mmCIF file of C-alpha atoms in Angstrom:
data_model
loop_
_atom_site.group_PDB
_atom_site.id
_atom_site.type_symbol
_atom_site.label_atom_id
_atom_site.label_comp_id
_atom_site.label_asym_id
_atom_site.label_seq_id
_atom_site.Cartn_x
_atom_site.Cartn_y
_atom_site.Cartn_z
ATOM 1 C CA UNK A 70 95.532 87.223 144.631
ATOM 2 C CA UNK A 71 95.822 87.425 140.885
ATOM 3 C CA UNK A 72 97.377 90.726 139.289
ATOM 4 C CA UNK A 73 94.648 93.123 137.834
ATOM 5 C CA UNK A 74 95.850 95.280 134.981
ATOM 6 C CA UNK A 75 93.900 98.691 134.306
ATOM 7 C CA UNK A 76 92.887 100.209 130.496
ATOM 8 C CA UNK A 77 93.867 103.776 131.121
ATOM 9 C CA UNK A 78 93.193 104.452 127.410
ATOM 10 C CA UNK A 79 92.673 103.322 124.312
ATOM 11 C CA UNK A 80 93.574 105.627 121.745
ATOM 12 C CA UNK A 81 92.028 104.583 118.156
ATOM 13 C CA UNK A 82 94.163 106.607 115.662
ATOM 14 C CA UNK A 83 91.750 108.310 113.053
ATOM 15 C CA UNK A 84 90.939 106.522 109.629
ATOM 16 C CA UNK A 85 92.357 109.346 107.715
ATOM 17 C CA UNK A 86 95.716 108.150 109.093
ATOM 18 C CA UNK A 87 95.112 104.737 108.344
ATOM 19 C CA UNK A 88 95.976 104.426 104.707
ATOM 20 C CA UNK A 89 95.225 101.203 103.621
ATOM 21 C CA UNK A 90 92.176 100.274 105.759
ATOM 22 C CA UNK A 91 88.305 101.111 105.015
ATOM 23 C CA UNK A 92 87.508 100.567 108.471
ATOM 24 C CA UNK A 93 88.223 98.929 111.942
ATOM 25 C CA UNK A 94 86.757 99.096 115.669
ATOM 26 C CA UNK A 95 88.512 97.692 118.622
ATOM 27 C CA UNK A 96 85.889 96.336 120.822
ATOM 28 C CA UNK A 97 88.076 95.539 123.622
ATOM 29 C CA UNK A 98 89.659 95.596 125.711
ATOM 30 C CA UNK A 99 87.762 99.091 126.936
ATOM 31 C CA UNK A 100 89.092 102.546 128.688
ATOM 32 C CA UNK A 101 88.626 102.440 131.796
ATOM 33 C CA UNK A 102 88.096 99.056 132.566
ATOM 34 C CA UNK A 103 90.491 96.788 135.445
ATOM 35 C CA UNK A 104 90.536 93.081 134.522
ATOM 36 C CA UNK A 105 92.499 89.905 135.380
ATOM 37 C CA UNK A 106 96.119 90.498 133.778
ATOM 38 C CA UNK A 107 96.048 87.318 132.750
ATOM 39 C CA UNK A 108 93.118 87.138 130.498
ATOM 40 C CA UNK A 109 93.156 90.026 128.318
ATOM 41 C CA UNK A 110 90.451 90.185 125.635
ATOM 42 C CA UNK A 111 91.639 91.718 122.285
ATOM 43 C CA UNK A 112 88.541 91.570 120.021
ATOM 44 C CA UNK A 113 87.455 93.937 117.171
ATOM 45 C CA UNK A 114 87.069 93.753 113.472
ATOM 46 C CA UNK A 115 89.424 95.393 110.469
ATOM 47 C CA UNK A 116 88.660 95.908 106.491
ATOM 48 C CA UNK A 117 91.726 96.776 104.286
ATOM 49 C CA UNK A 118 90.776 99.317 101.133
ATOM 50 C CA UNK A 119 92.609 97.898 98.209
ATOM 51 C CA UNK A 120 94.583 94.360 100.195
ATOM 52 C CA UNK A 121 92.207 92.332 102.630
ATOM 53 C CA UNK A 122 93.257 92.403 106.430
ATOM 54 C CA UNK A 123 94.593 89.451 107.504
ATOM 55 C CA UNK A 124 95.973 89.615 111.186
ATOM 56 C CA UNK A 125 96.289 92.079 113.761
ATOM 57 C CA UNK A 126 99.755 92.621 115.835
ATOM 58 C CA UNK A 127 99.823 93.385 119.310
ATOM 59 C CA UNK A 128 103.303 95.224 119.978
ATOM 60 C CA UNK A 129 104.977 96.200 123.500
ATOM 61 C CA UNK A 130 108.319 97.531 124.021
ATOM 62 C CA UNK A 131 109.098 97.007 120.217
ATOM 63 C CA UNK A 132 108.514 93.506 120.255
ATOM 64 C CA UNK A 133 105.226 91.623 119.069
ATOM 65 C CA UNK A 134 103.285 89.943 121.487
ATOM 66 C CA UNK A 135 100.601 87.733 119.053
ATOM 67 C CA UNK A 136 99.738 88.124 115.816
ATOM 68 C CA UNK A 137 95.733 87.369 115.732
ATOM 69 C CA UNK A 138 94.329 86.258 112.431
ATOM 70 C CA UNK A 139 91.657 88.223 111.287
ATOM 71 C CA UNK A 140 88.488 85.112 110.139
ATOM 72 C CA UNK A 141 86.197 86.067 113.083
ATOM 73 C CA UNK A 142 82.493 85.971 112.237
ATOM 74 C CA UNK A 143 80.946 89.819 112.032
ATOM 75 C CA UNK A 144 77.755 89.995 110.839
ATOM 76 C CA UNK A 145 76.806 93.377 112.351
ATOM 77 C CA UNK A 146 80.279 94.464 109.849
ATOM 78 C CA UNK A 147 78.753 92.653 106.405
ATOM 79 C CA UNK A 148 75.294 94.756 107.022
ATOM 80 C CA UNK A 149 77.174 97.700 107.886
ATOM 81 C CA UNK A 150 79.856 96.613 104.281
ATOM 82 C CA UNK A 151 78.228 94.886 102.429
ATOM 83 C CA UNK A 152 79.930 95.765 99.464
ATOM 84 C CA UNK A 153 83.131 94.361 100.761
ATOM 85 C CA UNK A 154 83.498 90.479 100.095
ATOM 86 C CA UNK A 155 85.713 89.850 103.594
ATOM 87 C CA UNK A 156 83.679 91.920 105.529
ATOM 88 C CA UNK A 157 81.863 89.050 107.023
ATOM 89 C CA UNK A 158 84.957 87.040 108.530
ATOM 90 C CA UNK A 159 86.390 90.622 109.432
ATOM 91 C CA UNK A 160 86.353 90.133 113.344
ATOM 92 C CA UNK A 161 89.830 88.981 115.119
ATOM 93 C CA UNK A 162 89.550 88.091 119.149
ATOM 94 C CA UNK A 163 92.449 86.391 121.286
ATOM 95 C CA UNK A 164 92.888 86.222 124.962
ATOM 96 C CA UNK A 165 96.818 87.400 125.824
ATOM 97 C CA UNK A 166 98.258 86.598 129.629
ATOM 98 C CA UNK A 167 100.161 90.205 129.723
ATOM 99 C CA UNK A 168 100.652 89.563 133.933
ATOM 100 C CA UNK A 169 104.795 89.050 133.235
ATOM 101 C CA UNK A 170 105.160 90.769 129.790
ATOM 102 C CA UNK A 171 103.840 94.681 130.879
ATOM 103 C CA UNK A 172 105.850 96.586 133.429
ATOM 104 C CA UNK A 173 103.979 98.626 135.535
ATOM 105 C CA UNK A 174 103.080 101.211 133.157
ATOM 106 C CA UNK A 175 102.957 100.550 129.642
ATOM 107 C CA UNK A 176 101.507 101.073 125.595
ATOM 108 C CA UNK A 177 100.561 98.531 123.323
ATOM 109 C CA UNK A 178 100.633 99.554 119.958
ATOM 110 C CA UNK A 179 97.746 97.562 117.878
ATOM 111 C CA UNK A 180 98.973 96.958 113.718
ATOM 112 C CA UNK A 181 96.184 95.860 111.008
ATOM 113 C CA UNK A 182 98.404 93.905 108.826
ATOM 114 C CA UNK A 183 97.548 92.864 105.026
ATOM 115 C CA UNK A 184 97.486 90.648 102.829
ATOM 116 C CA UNK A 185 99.804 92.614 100.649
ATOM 117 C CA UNK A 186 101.624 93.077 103.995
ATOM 118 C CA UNK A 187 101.446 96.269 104.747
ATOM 119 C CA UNK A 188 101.395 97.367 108.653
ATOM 120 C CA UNK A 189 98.680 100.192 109.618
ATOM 121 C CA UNK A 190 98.928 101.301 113.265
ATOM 122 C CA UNK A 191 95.203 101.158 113.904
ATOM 123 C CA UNK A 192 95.450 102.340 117.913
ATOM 124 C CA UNK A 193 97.332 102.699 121.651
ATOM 125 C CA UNK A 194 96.897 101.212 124.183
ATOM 126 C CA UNK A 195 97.879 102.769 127.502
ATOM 127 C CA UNK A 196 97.539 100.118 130.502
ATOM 128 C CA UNK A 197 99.163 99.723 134.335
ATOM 129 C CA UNK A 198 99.229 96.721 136.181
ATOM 130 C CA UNK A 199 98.150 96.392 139.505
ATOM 131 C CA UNK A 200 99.569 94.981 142.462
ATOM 132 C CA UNK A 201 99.004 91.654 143.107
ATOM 133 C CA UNK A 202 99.863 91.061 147.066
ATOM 134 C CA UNK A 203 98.186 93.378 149.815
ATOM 135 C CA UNK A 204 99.694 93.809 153.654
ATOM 136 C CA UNK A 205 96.421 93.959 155.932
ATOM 137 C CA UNK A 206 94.914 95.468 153.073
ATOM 138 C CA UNK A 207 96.966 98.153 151.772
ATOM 139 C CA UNK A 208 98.444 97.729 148.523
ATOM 140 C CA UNK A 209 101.774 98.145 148.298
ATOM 141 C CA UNK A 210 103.634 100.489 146.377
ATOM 142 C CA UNK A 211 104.752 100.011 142.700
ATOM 143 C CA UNK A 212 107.865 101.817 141.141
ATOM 144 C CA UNK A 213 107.693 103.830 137.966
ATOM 145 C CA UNK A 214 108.364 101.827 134.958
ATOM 146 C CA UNK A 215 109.973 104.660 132.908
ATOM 147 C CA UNK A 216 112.735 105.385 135.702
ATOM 148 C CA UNK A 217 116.516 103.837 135.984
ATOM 149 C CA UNK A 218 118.394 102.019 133.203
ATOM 150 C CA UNK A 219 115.407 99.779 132.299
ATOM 151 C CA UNK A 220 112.973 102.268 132.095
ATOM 152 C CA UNK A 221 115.451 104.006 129.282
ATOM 153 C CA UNK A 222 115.934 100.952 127.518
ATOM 154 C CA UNK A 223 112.582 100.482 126.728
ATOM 155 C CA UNK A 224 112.446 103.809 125.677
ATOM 156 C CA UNK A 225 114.720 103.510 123.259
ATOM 157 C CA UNK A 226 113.818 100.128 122.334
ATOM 158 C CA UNK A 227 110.014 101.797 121.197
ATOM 159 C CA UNK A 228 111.590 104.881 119.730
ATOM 160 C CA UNK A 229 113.919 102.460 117.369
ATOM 161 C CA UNK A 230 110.375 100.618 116.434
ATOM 162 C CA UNK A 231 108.634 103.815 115.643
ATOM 163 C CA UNK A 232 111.891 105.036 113.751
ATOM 164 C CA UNK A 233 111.775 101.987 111.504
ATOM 165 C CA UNK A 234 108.370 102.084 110.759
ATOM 166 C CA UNK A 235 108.487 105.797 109.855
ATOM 167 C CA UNK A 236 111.431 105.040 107.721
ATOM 168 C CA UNK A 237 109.146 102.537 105.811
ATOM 169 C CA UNK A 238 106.519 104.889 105.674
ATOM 170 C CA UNK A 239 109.007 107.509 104.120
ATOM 171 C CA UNK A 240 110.104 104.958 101.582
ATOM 172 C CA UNK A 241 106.438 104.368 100.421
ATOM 173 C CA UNK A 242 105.667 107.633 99.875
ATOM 174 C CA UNK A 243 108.703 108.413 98.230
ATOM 175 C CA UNK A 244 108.260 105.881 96.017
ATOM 176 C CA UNK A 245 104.378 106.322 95.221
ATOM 177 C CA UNK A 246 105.307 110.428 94.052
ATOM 178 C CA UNK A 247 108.126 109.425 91.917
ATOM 179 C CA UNK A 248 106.024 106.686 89.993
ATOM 180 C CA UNK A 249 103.181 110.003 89.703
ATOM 181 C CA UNK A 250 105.550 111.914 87.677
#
């Protein structure tokens, strides 16, 4: 029996916090929907304002799973932006086998990155996998991730990512008010 992994929620942080990118849409995977944890669809499309997009990072537990280049055909995007030259190859998609990478509850963290390579968190992912064996059809119970030693450690380990990242952001901002006065 193959291991189904649920979307509790996906969590698209708001453009205004998105400095650096015009737009983006992540098309899947979807809230709410229970699929085969070993063929998960990432698929959306991402414009940068001033730097094109050119990947997408999926990150769990600080560490990145795939980077996905962004050169997908999106047509429905270049109607929608026309005025932006990459908005036609926009689109990113990749399958990721997250079956022995996600404990059983976990948060992917989805990055546009650009050309100029800046990172810009574009949403969350909350997911839980499923059990994947059954006695006489009761499935069986699953521990809680975020309890005992490991559960701390990967805590920690996603508290350190955010820390560095903020520290970067802190840096850039810093940097962008001294060069205004």
């Amino acid at each position: 029996m193959k291991k189904l992994i649920d979307i509790l929620e996906v969590i698209n942080v708001p453009l205004i916090d998105c400095q650096g990118l015009l737009a983006f849409n992540l098309d899947a995977p979807e809230t709410g929907s229970q699929i085969d944890a070993e063929a998960v669809e990432f698929r959306g499309w991402v414009l940068g304002k001033m730097s094109p997009a050119i990947a997408v990072e999926v990150v769990a537990q600080g560490r990145v799973l795939k980077t996905i280049a962004v050169n997908v055909p999106r047509p429905d995007v270049l109607i929608s932006y026309p005025q932006v030259a990459e908005a036609g190859i926009s689109g990113f998609r990749a399958t990721l086998d997250l079956s022995k990478i996600i404990d059983q509850q976990d948060q992917l963290t989805i990055y546009g990155i650009l050309r100029d390579q800046s990172l810009v968190k574009m949403a969350e992912v909350r997911v839980k996998l499923g059990s994947d064996s059954s006695i006489m059809g009761v499935a069986l119970p699953q521990q809680d991730a975020d309890s005992g030693l490991e559960g701390i450690q990967l805590k920690l380990q996603r508290i350190q990512a955010d820390l560095e990242r903020s520290k970067v952001f802190v840096h850039t901002v810093k940097t962008n008010l001294q060069n205004r006065t």
